[in-house]
GROMACS .gro file of C-alpha atoms in nm:
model
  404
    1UNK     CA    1   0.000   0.000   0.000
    2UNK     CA    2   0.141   0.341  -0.119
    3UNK     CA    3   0.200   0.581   0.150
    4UNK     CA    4   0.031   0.913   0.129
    5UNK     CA    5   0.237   1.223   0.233
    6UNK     CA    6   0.049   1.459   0.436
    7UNK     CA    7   0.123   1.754   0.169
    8UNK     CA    8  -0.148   1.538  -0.085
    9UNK     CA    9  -0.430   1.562   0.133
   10UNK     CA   10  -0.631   1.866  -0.019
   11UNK     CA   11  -0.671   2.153   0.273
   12UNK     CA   12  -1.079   2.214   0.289
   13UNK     CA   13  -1.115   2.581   0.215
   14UNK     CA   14  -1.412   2.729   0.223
   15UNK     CA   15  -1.563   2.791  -0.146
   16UNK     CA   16  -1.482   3.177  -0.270
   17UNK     CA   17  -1.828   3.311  -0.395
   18UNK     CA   18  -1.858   3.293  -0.811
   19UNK     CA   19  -1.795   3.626  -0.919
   20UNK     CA   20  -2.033   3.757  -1.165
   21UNK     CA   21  -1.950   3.746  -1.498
   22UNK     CA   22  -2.082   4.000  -1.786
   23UNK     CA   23  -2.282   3.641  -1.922
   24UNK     CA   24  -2.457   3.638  -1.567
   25UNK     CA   25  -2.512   3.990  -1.602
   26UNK     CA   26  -2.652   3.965  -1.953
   27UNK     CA   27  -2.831   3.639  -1.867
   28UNK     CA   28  -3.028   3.843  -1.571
   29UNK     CA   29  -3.151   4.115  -1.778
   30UNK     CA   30  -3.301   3.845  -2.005
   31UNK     CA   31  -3.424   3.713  -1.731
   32UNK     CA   32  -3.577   4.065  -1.610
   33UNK     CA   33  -3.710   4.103  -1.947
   34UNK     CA   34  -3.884   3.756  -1.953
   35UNK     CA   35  -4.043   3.871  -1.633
   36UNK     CA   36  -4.211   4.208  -1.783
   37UNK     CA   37  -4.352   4.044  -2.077
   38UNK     CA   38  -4.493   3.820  -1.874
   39UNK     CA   39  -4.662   4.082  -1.645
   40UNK     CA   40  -4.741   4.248  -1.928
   41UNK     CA   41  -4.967   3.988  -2.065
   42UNK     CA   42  -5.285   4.040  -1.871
   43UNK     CA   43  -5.123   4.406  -1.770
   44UNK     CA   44  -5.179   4.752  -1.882
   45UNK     CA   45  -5.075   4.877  -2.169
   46UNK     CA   46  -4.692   5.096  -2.216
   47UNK     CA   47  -4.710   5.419  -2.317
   48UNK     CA   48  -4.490   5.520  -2.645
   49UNK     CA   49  -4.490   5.818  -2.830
   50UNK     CA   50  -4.442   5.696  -3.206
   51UNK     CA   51  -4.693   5.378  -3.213
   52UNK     CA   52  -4.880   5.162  -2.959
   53UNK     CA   53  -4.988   4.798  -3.073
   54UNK     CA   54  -5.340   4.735  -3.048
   55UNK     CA   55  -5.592   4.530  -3.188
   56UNK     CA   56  -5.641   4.168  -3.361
   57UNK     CA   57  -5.372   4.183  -3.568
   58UNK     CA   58  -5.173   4.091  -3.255
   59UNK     CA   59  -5.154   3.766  -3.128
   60UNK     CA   60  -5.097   4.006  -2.720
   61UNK     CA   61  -5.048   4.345  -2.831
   62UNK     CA   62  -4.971   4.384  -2.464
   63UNK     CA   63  -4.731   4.116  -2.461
   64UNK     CA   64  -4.563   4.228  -2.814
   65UNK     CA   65  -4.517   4.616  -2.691
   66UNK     CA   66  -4.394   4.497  -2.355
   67UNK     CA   67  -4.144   4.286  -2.562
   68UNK     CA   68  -4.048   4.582  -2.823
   69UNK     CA   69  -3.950   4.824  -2.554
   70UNK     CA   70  -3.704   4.576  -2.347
   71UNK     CA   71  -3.548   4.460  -2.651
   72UNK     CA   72  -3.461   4.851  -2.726
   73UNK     CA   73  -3.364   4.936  -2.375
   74UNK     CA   74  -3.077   4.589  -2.352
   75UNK     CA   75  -3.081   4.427  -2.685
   76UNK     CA   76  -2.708   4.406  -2.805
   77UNK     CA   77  -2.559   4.241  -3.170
   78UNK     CA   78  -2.212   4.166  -3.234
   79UNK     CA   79  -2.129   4.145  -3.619
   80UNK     CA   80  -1.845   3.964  -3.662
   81UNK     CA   81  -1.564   4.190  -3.893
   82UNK     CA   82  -1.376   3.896  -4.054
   83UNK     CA   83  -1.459   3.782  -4.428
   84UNK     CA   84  -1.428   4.061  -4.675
   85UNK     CA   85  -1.678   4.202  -4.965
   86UNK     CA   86  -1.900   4.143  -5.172
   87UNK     CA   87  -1.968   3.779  -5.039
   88UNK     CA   88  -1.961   3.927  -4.644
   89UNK     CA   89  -2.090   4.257  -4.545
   90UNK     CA   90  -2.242   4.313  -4.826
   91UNK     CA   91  -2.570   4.250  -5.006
   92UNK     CA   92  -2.815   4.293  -5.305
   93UNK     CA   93  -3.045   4.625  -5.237
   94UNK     CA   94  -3.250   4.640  -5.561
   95UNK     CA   95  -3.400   4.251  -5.624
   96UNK     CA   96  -3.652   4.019  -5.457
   97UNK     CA   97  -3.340   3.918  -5.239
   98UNK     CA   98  -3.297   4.286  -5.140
   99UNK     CA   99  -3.376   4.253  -4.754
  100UNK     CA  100  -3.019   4.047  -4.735
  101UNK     CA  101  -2.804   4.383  -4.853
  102UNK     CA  102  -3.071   4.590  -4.667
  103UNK     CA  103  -3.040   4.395  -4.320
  104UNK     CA  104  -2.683   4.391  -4.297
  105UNK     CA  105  -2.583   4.760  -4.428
  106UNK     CA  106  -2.873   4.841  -4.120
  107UNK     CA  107  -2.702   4.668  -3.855
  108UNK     CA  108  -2.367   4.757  -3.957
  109UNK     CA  109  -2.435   5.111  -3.945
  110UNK     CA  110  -2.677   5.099  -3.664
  111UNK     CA  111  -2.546   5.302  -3.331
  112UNK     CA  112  -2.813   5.126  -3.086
  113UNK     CA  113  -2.855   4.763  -3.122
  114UNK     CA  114  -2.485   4.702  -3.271
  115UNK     CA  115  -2.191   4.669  -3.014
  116UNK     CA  116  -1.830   4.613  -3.078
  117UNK     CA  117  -1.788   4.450  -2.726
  118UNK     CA  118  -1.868   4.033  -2.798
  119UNK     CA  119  -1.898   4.052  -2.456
  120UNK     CA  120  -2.136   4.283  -2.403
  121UNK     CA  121  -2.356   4.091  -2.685
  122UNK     CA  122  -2.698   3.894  -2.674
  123UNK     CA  123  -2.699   3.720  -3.023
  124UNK     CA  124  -2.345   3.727  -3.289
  125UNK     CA  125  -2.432   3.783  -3.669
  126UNK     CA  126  -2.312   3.588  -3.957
  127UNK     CA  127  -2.267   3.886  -4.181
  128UNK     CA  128  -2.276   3.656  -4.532
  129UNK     CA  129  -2.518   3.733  -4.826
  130UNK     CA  130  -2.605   3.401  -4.999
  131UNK     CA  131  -2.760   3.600  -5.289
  132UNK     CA  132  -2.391   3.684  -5.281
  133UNK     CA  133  -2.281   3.356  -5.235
  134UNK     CA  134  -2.457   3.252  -5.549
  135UNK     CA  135  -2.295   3.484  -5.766
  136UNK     CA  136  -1.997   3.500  -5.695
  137UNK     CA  137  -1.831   3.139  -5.529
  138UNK     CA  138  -2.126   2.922  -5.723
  139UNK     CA  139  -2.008   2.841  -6.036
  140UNK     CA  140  -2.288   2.838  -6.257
  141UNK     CA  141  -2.463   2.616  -6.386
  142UNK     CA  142  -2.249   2.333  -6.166
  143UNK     CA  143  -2.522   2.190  -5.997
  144UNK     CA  144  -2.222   2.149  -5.728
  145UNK     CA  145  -2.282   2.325  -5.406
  146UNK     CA  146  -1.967   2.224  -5.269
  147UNK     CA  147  -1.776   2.602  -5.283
  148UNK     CA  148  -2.068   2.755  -5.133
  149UNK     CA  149  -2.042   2.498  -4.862
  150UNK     CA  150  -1.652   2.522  -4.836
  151UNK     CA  151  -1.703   2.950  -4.801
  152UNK     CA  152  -1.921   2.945  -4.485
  153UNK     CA  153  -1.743   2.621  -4.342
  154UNK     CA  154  -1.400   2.792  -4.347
  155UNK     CA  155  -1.563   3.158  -4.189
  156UNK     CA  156  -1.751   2.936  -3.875
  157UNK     CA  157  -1.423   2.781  -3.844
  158UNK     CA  158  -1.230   3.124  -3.854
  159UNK     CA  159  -1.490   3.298  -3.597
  160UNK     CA  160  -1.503   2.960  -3.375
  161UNK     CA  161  -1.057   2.990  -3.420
  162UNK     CA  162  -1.056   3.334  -3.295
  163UNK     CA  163  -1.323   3.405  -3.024
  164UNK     CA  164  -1.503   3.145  -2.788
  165UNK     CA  165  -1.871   3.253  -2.834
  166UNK     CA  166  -1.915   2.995  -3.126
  167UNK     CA  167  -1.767   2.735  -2.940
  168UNK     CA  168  -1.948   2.821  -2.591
  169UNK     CA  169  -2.308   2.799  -2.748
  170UNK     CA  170  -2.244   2.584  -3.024
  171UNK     CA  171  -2.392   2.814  -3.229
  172UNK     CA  172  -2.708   2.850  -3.026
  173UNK     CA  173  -2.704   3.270  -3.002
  174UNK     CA  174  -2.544   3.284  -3.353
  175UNK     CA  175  -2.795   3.398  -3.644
  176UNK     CA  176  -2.795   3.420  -4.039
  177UNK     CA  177  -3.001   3.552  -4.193
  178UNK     CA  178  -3.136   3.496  -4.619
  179UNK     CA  179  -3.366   3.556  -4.820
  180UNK     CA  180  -3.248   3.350  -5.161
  181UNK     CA  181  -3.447   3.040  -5.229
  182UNK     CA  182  -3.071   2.839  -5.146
  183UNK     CA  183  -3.037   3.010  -4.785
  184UNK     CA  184  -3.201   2.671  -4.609
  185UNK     CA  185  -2.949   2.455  -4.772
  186UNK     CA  186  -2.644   2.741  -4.739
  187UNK     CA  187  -2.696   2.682  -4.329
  188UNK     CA  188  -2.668   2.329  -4.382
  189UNK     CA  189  -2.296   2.348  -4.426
  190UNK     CA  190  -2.210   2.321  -4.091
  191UNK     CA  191  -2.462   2.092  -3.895
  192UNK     CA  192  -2.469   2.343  -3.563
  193UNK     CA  193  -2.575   2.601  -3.801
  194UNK     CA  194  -2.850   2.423  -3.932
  195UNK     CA  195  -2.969   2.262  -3.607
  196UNK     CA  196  -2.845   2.508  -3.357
  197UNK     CA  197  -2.861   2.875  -3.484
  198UNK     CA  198  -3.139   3.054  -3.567
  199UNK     CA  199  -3.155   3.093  -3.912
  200UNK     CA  200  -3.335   3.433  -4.014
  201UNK     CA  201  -3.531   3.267  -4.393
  202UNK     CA  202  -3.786   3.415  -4.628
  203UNK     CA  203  -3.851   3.064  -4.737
  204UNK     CA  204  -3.978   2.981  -4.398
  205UNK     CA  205  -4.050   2.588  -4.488
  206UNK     CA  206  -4.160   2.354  -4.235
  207UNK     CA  207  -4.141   2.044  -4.440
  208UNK     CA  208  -3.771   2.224  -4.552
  209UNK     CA  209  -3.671   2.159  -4.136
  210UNK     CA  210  -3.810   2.512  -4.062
  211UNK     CA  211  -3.822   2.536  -3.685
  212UNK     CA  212  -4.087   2.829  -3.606
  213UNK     CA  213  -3.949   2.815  -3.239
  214UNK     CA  214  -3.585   2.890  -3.334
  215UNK     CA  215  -3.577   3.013  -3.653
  216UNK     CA  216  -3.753   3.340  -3.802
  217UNK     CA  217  -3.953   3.385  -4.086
  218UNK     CA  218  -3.908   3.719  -4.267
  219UNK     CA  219  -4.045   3.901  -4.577
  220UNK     CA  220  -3.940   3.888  -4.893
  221UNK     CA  221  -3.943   4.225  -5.076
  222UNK     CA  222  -3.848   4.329  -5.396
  223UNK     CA  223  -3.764   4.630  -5.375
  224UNK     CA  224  -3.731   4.758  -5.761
  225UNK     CA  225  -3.590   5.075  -5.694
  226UNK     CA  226  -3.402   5.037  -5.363
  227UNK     CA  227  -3.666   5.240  -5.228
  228UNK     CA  228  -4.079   5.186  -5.115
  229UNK     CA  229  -4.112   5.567  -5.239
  230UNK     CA  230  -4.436   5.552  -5.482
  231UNK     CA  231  -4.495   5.188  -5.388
  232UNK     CA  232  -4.759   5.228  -5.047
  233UNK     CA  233  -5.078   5.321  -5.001
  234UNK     CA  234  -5.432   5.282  -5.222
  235UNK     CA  235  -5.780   5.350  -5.261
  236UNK     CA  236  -6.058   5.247  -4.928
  237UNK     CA  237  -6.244   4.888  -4.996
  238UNK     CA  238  -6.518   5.064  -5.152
  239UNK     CA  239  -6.337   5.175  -5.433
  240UNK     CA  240  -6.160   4.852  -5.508
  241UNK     CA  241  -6.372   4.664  -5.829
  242UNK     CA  242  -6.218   4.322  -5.871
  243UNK     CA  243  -6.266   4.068  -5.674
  244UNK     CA  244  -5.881   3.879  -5.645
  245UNK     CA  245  -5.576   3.941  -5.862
  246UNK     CA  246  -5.311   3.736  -5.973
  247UNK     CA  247  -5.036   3.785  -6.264
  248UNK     CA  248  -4.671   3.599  -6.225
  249UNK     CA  249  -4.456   3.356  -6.393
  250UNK     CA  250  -4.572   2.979  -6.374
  251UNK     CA  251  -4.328   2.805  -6.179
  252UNK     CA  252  -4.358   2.531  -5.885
  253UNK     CA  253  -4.634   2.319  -5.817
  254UNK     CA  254  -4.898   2.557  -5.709
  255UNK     CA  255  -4.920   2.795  -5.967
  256UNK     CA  256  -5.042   2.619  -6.249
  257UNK     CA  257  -5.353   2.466  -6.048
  258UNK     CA  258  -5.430   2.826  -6.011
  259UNK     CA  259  -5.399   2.911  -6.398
  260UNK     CA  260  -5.617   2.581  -6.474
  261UNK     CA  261  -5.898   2.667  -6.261
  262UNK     CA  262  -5.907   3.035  -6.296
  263UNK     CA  263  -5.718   3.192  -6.596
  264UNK     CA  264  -6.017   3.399  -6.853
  265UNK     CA  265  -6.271   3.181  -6.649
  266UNK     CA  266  -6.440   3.474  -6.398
  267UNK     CA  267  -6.423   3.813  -6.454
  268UNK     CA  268  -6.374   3.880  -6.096
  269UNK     CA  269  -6.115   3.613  -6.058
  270UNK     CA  270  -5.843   3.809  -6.258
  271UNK     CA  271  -5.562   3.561  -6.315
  272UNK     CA  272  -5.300   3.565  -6.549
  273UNK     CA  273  -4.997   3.448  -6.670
  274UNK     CA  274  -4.880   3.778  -6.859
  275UNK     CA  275  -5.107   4.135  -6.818
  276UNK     CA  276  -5.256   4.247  -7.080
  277UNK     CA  277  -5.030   4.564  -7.282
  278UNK     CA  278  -5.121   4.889  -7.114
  279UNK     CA  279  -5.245   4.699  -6.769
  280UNK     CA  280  -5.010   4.778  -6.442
  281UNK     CA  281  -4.930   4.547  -6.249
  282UNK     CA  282  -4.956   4.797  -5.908
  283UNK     CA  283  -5.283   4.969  -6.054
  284UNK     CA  284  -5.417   4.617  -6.088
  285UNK     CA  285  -5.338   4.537  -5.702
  286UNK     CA  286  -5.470   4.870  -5.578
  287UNK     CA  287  -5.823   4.793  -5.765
  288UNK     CA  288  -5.806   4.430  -5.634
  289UNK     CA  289  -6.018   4.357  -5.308
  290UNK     CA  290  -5.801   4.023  -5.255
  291UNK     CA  291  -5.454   4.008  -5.377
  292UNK     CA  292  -5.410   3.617  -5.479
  293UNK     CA  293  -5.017   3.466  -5.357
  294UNK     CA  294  -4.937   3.145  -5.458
  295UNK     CA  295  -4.594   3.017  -5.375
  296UNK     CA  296  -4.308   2.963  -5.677
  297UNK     CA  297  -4.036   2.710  -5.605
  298UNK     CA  298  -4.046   2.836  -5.320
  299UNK     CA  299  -4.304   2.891  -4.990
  300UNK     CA  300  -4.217   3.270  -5.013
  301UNK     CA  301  -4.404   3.507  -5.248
  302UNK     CA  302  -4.291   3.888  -5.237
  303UNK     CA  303  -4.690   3.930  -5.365
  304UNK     CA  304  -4.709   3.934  -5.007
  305UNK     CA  305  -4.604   4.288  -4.881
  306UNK     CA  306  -4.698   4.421  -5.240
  307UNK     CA  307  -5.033   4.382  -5.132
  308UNK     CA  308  -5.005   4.466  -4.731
  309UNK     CA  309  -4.795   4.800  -4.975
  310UNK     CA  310  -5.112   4.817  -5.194
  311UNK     CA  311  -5.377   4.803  -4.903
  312UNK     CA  312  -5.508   4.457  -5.062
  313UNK     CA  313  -5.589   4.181  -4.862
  314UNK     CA  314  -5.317   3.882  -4.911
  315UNK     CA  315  -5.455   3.575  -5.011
  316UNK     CA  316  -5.187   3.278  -4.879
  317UNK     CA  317  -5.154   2.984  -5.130
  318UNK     CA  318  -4.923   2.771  -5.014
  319UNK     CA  319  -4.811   2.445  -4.803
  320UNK     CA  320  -4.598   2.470  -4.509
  321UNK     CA  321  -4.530   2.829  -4.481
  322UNK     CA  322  -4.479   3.016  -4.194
  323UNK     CA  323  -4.589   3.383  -4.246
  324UNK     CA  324  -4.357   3.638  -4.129
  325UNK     CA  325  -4.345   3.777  -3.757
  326UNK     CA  326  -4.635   3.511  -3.715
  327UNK     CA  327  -4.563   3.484  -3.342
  328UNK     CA  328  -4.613   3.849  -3.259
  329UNK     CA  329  -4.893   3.882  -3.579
  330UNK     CA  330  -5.220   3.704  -3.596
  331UNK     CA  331  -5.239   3.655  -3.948
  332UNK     CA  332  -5.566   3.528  -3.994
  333UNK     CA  333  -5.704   3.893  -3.869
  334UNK     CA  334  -5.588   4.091  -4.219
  335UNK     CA  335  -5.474   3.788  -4.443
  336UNK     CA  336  -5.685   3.466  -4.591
  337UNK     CA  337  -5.500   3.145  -4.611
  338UNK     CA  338  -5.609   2.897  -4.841
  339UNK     CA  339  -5.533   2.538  -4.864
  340UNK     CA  340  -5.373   2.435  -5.243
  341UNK     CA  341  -5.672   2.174  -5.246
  342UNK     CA  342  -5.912   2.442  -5.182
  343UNK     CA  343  -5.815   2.621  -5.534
  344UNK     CA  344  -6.142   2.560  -5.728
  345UNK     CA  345  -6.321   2.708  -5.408
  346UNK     CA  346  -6.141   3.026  -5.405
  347UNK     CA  347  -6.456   3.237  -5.539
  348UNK     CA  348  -6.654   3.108  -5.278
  349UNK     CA  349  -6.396   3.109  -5.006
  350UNK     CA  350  -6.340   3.470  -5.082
  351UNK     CA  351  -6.730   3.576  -5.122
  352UNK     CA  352  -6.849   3.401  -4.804
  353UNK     CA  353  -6.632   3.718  -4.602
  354UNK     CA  354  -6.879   3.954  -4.584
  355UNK     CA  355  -6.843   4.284  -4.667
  356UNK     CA  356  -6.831   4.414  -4.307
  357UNK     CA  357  -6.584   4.168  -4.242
  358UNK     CA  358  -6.349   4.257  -4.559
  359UNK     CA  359  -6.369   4.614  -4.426
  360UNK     CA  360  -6.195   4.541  -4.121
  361UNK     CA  361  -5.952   4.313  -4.277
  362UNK     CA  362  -5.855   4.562  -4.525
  363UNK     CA  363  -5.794   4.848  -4.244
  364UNK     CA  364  -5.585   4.593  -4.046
  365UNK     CA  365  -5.374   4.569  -4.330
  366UNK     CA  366  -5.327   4.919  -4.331
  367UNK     CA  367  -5.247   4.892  -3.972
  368UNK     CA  368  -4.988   4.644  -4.017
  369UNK     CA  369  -4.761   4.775  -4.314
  370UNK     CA  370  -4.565   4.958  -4.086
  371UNK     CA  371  -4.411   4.641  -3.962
  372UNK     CA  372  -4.355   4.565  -4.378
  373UNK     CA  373  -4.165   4.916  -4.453
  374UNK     CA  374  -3.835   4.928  -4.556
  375UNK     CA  375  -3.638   5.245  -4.432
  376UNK     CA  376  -3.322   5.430  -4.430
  377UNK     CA  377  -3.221   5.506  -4.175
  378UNK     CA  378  -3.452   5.258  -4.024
  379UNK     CA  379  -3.793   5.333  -3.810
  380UNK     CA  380  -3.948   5.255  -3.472
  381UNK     CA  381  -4.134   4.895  -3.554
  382UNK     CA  382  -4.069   4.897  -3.954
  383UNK     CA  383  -3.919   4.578  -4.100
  384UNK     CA  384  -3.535   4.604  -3.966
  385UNK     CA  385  -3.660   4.608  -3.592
  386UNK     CA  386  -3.937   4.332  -3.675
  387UNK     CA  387  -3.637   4.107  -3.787
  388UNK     CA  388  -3.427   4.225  -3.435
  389UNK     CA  389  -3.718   4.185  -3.221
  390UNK     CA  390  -3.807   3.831  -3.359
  391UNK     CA  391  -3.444   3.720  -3.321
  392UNK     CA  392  -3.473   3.895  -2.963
  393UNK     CA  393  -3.772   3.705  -2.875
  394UNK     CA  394  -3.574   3.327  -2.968
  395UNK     CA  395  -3.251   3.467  -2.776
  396UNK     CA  396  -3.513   3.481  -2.448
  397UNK     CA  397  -3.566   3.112  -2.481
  398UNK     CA  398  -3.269   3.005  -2.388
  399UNK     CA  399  -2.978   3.061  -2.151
  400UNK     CA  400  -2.613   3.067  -2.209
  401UNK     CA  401  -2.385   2.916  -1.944
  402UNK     CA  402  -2.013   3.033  -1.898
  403UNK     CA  403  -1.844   2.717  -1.822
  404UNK     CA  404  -1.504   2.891  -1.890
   0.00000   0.00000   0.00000
């Protein structure tokens, strides 16, 4: 039997107190935050000076305001710097994938939410474009995905090299965020991305692996000009003569059912493939009562905020999609969703609102575009702080732990 020398016996000292660490600190206002929405549920109403939620078109205005005005008052994003232009920090600003350039030049330039301190920070942005992605590492017309893959492998393995907030979280409190119809399979590169992260998509698919409780479905908007200027508002439901409105390119699965059973058949179902010369397109959706959008490829439709834009009432065709900001927005107050099997019934779906009912629908649209609008600089509640405050709302589900 070995001996054991006296100087191997561990003393018994009494256990220093953990000292805080900026985590714990971070990790209490979250959990202070938690705590106010909560009261806030069945509470009175915040004041604000610019906007206060109310209404149907909220799932808890209460709860949603509540929300809003913590995530301003602590909400901090770290953008990492590495990777250069025009694959990172950098984006389109004129296309249908427009909200990927617009996001990022917002948060890169933004004073309030953005901190240079990681430590100071709630969530850590992936600052890629995969619009970008596409154009520039894919080679066309490959059908090989592997570059793309290789691109976002190497910068996770960079930021995970260099700082330990990767590697502490496994991804959990990183975010991406894409709008191009290849964004689901870009995150699939590296497996914590896809499973861990939340993954800000436009094509919001939940038979794609779309998690609504981690991830975060956002518009798509084409932006034509790099501006909404000339592109929002439109005549009151009583001056709107056609019943629903379609016109778009036939591609995916959905859209030619809806050609089939409604192209030149109804006057007041005004589909088509092409408009006719001398129709436009945004005159047609401000006389439309129901703007019809069918997903492409694709779940995601940018007919979508052209008609919240347009003051028509969105008509959802589609399988699987998860609207945008659907956890703060009830959709079904200001939007119809229709089932693709329930196509030949879309007169009747549409006709059996009544008239009363369309009214209010139509002015909750109105109500709602704010959260749609594009701006620069960006506004109280517009699109860039819908995006924040849903990827605020899936940092408060979790907790980070220091283990360092």
């Amino acid at each position: 039997m070995a001996l054991v020398n006296e100087s191997d016996i561990p003393l018994d000292r009494p256990k220093q107190p953990r000292k805080f660490s900026i985590l714990d600190r971070t990790e209490a206002g979250l959990l202070q935050a938690r705590a106010a929405i909560r009261e806030a549920r069945n509470g009175n109403q915040s004041q604000d000076i610019d906007y206060l939620p109310l209404g149907p078109m909220y799932h808890n205005a209460n709860a949603f305001h509540r929300s809003y005005l913590e995530m301003e008052k602590q909400f901090k994003v770290f953008v990492y710097e590495e990777g250069e232009p025009p694959v990172f920090h950098n984006g389109p600003c004129k296309s249908i994938y427009s909200m990927e350039g617009n996001f990022i030049h917002a948060i890169e330039m933004n004073e309030q939410f953005r901190t240079r301190d990681p430590e100071k920070a709630h969530v850590f942005f992936l600052p890629f474009s995969v619009a970008m992605l596409v154009q520039f590492v894919y080679v066309r017309d490959s059908h090989d995905f592997g570059p793309i893959k290789k691109t976002v492998t190497d910068y996770i393995n960079v930021i995970g090299g260099r700082y330990p907030y990767w590697n502490r979280s496994l991804g959990a409190d990183h975010f991406m965020l894409s709008c191009h119809d290849w964004g689901p399979e870009t995150s699939k590169s590296v497996p914590s991305l896809h499973k861990n992260s939340i993954r800000v998509l436009c094509n919001a698919n939940t038979s794609e692996g779309f998690r609504p409780s981690k991830d975060v479905s956002f518009p798509e908007i084409n932006l034509q000009t790099g501006s909404i200027h000339g592109f929002i508002g439109g005549p009151s439901a009583s001056r709107r003569s056609v019943l629903a409105f379609f016109a778009g390119g036939v591609h995916g699965p959905i859209r030619p059912v809806l050609l089939e059973h409604w192209e030149k058949k109804d006057e007041d179902i005004q589909v088509h493939k092409y408009l006719p010369k001398g129709v436009s397109y945004y005159d047609m959706l401000r006389k439309s009562k129901f703007c019809l959008c069918p997903s492409g490829y694709e779940v995601a439709s940018p007919r979508v905020v052209e008609a919240i834009y347009t003051g028509c009432v969105p008509v959802l065709i589609s399988d699987h999609y998860v609207p945008p900001f659907s956890d703060v927005l009830n959709w079904k107050s200001f939007s119809v969703e229709v089932q693709v099997k329930d196509i030949p019934r879309l007169k009747e779906i549409l006709l059996s609102i009544s008239p009363r009912q369309y009214i209010r629908m139509q002015r909750r649209v109105g109500q709602v575009r704010r959260h749609f609008e594009v701006h620069s600089p960006p506004k109280r509640f517009d699109v860039f702080h819908m995006i924040l405050h849903s990827v605020w709302l899936r940092r408060l589900n979790f907790r980070i732990h220091d283990d360092q």
